[in-house]
GROMACS .gro file of C-alpha atoms in nm:
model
  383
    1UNK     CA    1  -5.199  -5.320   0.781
    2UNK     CA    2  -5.457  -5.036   0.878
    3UNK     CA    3  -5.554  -4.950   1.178
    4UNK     CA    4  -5.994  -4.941   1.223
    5UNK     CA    5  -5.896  -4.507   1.232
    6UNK     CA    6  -5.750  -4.527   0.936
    7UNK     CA    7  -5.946  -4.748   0.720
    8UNK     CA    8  -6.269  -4.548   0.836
    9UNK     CA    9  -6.131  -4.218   0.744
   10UNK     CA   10  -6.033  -4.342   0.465
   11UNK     CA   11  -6.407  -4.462   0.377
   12UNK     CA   12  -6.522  -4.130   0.457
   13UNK     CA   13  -6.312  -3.909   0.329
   14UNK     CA   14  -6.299  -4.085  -0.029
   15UNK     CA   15  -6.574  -3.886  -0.155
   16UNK     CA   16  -6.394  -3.560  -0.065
   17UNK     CA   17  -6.031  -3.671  -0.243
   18UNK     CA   18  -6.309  -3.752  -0.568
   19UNK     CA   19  -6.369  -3.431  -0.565
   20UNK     CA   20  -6.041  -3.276  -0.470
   21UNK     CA   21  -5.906  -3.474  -0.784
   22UNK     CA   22  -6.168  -3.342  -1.019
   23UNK     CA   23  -6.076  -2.995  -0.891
   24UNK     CA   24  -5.693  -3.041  -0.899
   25UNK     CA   25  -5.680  -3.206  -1.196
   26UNK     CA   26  -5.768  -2.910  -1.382
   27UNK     CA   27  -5.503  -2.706  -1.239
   28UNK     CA   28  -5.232  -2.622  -1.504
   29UNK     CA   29  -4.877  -2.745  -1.423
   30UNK     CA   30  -4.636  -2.770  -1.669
   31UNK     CA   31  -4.272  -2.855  -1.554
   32UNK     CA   32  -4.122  -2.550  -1.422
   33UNK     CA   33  -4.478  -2.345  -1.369
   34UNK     CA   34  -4.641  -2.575  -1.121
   35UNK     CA   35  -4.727  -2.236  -0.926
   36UNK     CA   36  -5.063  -2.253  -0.915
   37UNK     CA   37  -5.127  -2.638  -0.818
   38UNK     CA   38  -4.843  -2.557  -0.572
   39UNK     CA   39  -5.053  -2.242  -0.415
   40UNK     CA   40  -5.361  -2.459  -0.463
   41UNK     CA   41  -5.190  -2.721  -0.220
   42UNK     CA   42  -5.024  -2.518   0.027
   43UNK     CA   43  -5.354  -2.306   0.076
   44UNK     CA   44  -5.531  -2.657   0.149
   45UNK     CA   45  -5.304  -2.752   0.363
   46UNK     CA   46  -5.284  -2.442   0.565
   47UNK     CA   47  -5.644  -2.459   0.632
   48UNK     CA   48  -5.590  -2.800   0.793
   49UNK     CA   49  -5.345  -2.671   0.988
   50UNK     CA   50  -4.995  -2.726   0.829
   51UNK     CA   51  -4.890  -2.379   0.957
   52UNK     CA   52  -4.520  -2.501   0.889
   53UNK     CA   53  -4.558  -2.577   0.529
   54UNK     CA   54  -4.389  -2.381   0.306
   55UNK     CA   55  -4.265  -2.334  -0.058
   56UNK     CA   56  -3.884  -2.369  -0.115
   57UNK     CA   57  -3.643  -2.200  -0.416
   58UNK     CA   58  -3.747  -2.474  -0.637
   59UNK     CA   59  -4.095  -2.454  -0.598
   60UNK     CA   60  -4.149  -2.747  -0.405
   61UNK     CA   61  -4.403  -2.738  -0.103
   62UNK     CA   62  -4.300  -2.923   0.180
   63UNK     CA   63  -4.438  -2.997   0.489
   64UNK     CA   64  -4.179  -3.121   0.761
   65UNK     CA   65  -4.285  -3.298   1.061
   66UNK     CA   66  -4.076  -3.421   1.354
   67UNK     CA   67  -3.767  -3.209   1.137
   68UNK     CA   68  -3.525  -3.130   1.436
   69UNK     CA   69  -3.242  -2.970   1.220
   70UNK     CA   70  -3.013  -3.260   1.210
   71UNK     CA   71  -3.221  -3.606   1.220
   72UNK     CA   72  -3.240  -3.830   0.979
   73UNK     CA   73  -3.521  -3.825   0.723
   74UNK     CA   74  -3.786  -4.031   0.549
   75UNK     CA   75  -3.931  -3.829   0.220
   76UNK     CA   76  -4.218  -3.867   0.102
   77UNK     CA   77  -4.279  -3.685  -0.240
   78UNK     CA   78  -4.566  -3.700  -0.579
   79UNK     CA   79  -4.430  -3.436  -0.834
   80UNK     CA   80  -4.704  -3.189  -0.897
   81UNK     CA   81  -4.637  -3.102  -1.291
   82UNK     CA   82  -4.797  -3.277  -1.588
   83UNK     CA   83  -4.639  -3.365  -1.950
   84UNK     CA   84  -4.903  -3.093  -2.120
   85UNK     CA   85  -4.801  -2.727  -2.169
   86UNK     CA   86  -5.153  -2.614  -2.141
   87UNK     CA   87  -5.180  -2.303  -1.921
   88UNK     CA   88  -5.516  -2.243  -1.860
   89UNK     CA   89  -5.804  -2.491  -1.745
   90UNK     CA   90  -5.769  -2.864  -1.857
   91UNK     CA   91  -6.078  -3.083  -1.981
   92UNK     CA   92  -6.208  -3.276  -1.729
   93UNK     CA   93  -6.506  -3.531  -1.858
   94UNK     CA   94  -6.603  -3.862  -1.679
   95UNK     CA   95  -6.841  -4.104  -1.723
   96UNK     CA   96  -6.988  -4.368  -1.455
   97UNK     CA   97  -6.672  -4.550  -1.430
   98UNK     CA   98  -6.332  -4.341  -1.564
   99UNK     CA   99  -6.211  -3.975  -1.489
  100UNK     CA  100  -6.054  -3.795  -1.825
  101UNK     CA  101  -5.853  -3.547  -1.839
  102UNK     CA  102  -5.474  -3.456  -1.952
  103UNK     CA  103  -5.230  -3.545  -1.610
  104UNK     CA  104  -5.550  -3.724  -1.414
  105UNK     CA  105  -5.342  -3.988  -1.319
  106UNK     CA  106  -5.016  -3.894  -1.364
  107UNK     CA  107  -4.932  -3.769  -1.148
  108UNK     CA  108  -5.297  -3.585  -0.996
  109UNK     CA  109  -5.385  -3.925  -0.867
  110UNK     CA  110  -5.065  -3.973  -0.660
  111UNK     CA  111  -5.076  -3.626  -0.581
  112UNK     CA  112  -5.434  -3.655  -0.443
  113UNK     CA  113  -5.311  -3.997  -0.188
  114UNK     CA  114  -5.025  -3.784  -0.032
  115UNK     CA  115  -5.292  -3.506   0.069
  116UNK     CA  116  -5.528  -3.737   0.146
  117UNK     CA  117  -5.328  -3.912   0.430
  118UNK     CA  118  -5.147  -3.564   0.565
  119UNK     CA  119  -5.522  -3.488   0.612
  120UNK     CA  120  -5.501  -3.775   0.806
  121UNK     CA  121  -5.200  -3.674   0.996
  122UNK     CA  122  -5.264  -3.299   1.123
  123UNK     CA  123  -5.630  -3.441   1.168
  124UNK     CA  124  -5.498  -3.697   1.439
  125UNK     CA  125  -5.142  -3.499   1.498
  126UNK     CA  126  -4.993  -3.765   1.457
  127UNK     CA  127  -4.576  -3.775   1.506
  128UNK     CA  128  -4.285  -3.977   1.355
  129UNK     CA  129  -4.221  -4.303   1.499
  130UNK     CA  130  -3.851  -4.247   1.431
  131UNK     CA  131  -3.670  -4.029   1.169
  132UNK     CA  132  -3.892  -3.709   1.060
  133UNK     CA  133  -4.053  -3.684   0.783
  134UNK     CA  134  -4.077  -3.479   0.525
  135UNK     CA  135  -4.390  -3.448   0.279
  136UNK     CA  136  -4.299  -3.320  -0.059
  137UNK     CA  137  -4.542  -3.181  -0.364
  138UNK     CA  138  -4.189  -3.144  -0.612
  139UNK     CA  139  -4.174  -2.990  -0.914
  140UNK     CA  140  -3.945  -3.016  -1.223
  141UNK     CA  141  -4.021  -3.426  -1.271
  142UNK     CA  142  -4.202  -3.438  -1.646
  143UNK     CA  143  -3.983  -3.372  -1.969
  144UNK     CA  144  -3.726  -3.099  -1.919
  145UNK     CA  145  -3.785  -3.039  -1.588
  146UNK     CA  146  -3.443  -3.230  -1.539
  147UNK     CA  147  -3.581  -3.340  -1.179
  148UNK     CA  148  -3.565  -2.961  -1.027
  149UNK     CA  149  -3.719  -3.032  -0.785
  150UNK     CA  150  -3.561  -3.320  -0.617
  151UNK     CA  151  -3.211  -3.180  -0.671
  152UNK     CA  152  -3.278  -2.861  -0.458
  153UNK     CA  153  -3.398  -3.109  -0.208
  154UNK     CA  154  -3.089  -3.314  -0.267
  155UNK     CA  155  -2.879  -3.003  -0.233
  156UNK     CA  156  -3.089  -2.909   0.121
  157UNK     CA  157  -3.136  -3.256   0.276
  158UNK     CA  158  -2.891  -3.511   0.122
  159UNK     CA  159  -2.673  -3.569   0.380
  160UNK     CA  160  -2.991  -3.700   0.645
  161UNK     CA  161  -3.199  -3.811   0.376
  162UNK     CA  162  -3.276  -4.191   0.511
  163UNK     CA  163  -3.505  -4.326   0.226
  164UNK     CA  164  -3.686  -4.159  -0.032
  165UNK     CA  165  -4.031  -4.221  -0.167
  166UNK     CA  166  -4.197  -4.098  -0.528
  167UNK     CA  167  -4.585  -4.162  -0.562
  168UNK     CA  168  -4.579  -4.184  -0.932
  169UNK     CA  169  -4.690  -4.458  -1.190
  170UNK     CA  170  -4.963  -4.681  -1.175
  171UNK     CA  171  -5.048  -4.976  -0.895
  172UNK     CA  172  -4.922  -5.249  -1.118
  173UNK     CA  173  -4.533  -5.109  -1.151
  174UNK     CA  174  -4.287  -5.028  -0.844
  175UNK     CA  175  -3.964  -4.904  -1.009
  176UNK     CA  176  -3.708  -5.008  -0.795
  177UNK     CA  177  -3.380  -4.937  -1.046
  178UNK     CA  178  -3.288  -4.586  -1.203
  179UNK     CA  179  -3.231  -4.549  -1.578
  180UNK     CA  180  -2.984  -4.246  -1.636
  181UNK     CA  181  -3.037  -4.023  -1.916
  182UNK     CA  182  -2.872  -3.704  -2.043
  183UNK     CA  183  -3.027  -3.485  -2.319
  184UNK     CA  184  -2.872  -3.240  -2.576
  185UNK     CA  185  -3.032  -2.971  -2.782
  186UNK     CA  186  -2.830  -2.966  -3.126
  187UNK     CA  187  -2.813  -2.696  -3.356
  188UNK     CA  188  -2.624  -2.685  -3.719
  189UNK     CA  189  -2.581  -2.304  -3.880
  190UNK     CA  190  -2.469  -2.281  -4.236
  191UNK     CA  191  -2.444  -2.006  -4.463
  192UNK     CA  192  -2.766  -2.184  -4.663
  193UNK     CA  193  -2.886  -1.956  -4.994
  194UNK     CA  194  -3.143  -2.059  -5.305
  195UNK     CA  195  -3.209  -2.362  -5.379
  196UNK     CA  196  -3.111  -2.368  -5.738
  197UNK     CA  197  -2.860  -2.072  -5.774
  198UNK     CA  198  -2.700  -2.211  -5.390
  199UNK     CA  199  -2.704  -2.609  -5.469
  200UNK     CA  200  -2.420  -2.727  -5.314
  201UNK     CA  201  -2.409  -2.582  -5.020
  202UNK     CA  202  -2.424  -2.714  -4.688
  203UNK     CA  203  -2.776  -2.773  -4.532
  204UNK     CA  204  -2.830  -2.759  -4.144
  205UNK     CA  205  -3.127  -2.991  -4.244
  206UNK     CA  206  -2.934  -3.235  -4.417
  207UNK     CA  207  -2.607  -3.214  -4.169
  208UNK     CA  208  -2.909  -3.326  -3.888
  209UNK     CA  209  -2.978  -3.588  -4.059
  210UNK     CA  210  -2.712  -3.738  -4.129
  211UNK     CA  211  -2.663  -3.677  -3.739
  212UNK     CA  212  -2.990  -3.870  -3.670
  213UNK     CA  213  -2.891  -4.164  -3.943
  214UNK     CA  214  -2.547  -4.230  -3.752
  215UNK     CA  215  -2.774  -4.141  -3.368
  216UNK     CA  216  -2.994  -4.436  -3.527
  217UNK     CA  217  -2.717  -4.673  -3.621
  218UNK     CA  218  -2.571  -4.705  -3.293
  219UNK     CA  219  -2.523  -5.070  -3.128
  220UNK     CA  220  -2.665  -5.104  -2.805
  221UNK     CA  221  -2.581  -5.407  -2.572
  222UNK     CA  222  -2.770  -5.717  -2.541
  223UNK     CA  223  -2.767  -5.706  -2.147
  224UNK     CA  224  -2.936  -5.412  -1.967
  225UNK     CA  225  -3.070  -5.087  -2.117
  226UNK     CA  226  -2.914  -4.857  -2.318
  227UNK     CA  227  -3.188  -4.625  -2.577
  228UNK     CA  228  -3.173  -4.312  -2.778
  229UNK     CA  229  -3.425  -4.101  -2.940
  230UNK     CA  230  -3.443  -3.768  -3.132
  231UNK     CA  231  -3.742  -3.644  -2.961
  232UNK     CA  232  -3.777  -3.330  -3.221
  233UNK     CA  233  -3.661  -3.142  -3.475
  234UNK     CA  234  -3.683  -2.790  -3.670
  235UNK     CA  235  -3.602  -2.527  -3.891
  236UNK     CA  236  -3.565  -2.405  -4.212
  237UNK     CA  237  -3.674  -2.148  -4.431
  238UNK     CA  238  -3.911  -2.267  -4.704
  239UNK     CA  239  -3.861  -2.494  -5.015
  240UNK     CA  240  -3.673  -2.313  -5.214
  241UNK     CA  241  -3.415  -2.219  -4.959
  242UNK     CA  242  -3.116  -2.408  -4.834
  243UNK     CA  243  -3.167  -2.438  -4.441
  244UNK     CA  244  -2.953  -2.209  -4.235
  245UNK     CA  245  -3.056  -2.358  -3.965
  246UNK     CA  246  -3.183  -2.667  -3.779
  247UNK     CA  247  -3.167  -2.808  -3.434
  248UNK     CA  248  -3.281  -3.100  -3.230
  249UNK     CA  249  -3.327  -3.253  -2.902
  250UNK     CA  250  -3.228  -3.601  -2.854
  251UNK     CA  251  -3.127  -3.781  -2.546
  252UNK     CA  252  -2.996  -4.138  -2.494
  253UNK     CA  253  -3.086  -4.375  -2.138
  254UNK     CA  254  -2.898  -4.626  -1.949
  255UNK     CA  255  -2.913  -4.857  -1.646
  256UNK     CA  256  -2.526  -4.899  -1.598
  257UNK     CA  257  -2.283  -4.583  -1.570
  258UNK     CA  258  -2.058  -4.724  -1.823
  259UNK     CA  259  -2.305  -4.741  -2.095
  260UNK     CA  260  -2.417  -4.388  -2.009
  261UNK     CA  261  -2.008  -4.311  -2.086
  262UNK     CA  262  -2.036  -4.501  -2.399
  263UNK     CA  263  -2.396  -4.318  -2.542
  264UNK     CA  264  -2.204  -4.007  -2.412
  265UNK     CA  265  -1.868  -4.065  -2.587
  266UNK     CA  266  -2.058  -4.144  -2.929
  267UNK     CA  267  -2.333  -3.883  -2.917
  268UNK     CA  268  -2.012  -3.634  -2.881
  269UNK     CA  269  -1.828  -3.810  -3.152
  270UNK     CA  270  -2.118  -3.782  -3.421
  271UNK     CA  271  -2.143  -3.391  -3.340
  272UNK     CA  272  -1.825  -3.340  -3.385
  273UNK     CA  273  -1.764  -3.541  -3.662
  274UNK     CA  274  -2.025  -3.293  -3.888
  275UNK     CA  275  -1.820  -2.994  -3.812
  276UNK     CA  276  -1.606  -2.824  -4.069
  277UNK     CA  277  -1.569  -2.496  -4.176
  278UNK     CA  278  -1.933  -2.334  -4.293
  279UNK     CA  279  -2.090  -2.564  -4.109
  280UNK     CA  280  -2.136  -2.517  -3.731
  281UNK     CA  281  -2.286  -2.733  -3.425
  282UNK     CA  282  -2.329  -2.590  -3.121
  283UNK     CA  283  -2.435  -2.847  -2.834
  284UNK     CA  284  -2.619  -2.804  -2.546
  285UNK     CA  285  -2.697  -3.018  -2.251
  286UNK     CA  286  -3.052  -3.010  -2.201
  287UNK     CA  287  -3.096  -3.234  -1.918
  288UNK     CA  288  -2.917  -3.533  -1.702
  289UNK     CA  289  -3.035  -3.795  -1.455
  290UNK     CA  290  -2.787  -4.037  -1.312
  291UNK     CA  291  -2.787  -4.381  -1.245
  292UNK     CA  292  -2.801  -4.506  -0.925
  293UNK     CA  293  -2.493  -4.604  -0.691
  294UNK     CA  294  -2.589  -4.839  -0.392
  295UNK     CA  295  -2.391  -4.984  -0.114
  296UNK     CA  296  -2.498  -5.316  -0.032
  297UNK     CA  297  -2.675  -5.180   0.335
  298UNK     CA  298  -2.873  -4.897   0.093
  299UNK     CA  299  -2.904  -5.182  -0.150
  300UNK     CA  300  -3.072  -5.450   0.139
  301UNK     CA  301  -3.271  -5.172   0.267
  302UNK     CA  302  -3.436  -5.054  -0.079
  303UNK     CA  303  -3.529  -5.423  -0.119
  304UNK     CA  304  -3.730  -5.422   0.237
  305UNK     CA  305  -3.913  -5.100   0.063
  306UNK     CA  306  -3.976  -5.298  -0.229
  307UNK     CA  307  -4.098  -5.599  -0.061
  308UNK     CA  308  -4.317  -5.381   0.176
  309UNK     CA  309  -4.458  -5.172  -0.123
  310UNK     CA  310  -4.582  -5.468  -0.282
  311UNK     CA  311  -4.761  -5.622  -0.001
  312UNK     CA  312  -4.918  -5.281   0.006
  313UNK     CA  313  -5.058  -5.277  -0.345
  314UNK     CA  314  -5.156  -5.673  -0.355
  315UNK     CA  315  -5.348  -5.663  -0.053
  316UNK     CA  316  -5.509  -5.328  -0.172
  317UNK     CA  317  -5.589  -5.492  -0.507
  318UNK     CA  318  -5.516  -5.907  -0.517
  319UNK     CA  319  -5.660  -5.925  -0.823
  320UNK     CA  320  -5.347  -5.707  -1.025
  321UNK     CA  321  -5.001  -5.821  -1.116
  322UNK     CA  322  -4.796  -5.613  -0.965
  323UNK     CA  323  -4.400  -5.602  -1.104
  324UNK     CA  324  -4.045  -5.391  -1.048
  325UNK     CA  325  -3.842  -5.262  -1.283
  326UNK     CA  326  -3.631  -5.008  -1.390
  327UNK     CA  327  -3.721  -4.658  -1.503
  328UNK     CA  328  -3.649  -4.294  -1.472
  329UNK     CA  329  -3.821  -4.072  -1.191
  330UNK     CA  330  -3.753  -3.874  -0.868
  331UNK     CA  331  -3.594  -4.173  -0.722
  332UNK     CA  332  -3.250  -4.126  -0.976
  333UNK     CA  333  -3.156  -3.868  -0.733
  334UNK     CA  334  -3.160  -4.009  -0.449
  335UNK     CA  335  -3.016  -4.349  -0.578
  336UNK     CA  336  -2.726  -4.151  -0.760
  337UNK     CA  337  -2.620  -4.064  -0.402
  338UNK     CA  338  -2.653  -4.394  -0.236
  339UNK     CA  339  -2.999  -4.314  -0.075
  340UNK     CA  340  -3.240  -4.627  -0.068
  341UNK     CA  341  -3.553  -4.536  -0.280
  342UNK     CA  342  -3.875  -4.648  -0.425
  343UNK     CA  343  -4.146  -4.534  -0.684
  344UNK     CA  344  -4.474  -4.670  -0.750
  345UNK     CA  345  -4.825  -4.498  -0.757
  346UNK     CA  346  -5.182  -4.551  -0.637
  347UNK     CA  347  -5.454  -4.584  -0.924
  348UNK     CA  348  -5.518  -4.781  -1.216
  349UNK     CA  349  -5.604  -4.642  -1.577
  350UNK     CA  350  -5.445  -4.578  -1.919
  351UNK     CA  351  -5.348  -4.352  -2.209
  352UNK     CA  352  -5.071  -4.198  -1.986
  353UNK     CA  353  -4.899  -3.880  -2.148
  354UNK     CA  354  -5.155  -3.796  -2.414
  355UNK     CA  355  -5.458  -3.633  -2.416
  356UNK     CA  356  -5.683  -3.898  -2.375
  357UNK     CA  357  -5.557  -4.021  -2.046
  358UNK     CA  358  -5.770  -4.175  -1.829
  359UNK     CA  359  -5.809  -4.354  -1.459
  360UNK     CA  360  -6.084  -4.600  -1.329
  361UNK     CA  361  -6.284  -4.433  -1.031
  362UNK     CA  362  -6.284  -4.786  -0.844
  363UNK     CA  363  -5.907  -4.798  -0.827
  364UNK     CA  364  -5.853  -4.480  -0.645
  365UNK     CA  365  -5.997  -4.651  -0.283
  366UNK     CA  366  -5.757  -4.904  -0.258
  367UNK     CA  367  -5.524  -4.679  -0.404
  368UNK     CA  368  -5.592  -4.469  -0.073
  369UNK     CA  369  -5.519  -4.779   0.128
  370UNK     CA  370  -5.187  -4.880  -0.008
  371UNK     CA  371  -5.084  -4.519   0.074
  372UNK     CA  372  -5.175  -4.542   0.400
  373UNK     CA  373  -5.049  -4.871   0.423
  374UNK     CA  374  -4.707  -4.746   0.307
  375UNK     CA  375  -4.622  -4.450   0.497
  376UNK     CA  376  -4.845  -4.542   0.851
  377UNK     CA  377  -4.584  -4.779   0.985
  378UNK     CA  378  -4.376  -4.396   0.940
  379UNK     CA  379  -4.568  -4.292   1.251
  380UNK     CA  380  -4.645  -4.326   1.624
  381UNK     CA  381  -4.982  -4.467   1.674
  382UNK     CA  382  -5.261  -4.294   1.856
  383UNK     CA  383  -5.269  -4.324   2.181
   0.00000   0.00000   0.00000
């Protein structure tokens, strides 16, 4: 629950994180050049005081506190990039009720409650109750970022990570299970030649294609979740050219590491099976997030952060459903080595990943609570 300090600030200061979202949000940050939302944070936190935050080889900002070199660790992280390429200044429109713009909520909303409450923190100087803490603004989460971020943070602080925590998603969702995924970029070079004095001849369009057709037919199992999609395609000449060339990127996703074995053992099998001589496939990993792998003490404890979560967002906002699931985000990492982990987020709205993507203004105060309400019980109360 709050404390009366917290719940007051909160009041007060939710007319500053309106307007720290409005500015944020139109930030560029596409996976792998978060730079200047990253600056953007780190020179707002610095002028609250955060004198030890700094930007690692990944990109990430973090702000430790309590970090004595070998304690355990509780991480708290909201992944500062957004699905859109855009490099220069997003749209930003609102009317009296929603905030639009490309990335608003996902993941600039979630972004916006972590600052918010380590305002809070270097405002009160407040201190760990028990293991330190580290506040994380990661990078490499959307598309091909292949979870960057997270991994250098794996590679740093695995060993003392305690739990992990990913503001991402909407209020109604915790995602409590990781789905696994790996992604390959596929290209198919022929010799190719006219179209009417070269008919015959292999096509790299047609040899993806039949790729895709046999990607397509694959079984998956009634129990769990097991996908695949071919995300895009290219290449080509013109029309009266046999293709030379043509590639793809296509990916598969699984709860259960045996199925991710299987997807794996017949994506390879469909490549190969199109290669001959004049035709070549060359195959290229483009990206891999494992499944989680959870001892039944990580396993009890993740439920408690679960359970907790939830009280968080239903007493923040009674009137929403909120359920778990599985999905893939920061947490894979963490669950992949055994570390309990949670990920849900702090505002309501919709058309996630396009352009049109929206939140509703009203959510974003209880929003603030539930964050509060989640990581508070982190740290010592005032005295």
């Amino acid at each position: 629950m709050l404390t009366p300090d917290a719940a007051a600030f909160i009041q007060s200061n939710a007319p500053f994180a309106l307007d720290l979202l409005r500015v944020l949000a139109r930030i560029p940050a596409p996976s792998c050049q978060e730079e200047k939302r990253v600056r953007f944070c780190q020179t707002l936190l610095e002028s609250w005081g955060a004198r030890s935050a700094f930007v690692d080889q990944a990109g990430n900002l973090v702000y430790p506190v309590g970090d004595q070199g070998d304690n355990p660790l509780v991480v708290f992280a909201a992944h500062a990039d957004i699905v859109f390429p855009d490099t220069q200044s997003l749209p930003l429109r609102e009317d009296d009720t929603r905030l639009f713009c490309p990335g608003v909520g996902d993941n600039t909303a979630n972004l916006v409650a972590l600052l918010l409450y380590l305002k809070y923190v270097l405002s009160r100087g407040l201190q760990p109750a028990g293991p330190g803490i580290l506040f994380v603004v990661n990078t490499g989460e959307e598309g091909l970022g292949n979870l960057k971020g997270v991994r250098y943070l794996d590679g740093i602080y695995g060993s003392r990570m305690a739990e992990f925590y990913s503001f991402d998603g909407q209020m109604t969702g915790i995602t409590d299970r990781a789905v696994g995924s790996r992604r390959y970029r596929v290209t198919v070079r022929t010799r190719g030649g006219h179209s009417l004095s070269g008919f015959g001849r292999p096509s790299a369009i047609a040899e993806l294609a039949a790729m895709i057709g046999n990607i397509y037919a694959l079984p998956v199992p009634a129990e769990g979740i097991a996908t695949y999609n071919v995300g895009t395609i290219e290449g080509g000449l013109s029309v009266n050219a046999i293709a030379p060339e043509a590639s793809m990127v296509c990916e598969y996703r699984a709860d259960r590491r045996d199925m991710l074995q299987r997807l794996d053992k017949a994506f390879l099998a469909i490549f190969q099976a199109r290669r001959r001589p004049g035709v070549q496939v060359l195959v290229e990993e483009a990206g891999y997030r494992p499944c989680e792998h959870l001892g039944l003490q990580a396993e009890a404890r993740r439920q408690d952060m679960v359970h907790r979560a939830a009280a968080a967002l239903r007493r923040c906002r009674p009137d929403l459903e909120v359920c778990a699931g599985a999905g893939s985000t920061d947490c894979n990492v963490a669950l992949a080595r055994g570390i309990p982990a949670v990920c849900f987020g702090f505002y309501t709205g919709g058309g996630a990943h396009t352009r049109e993507e929206y939140l509703w203004k009203d959510s974003l105060l209880p929003g603030y609570r539930a964050c509060f309400e989640t990581v508070l019980p982190y740290f010592r109360p005032r005295p």
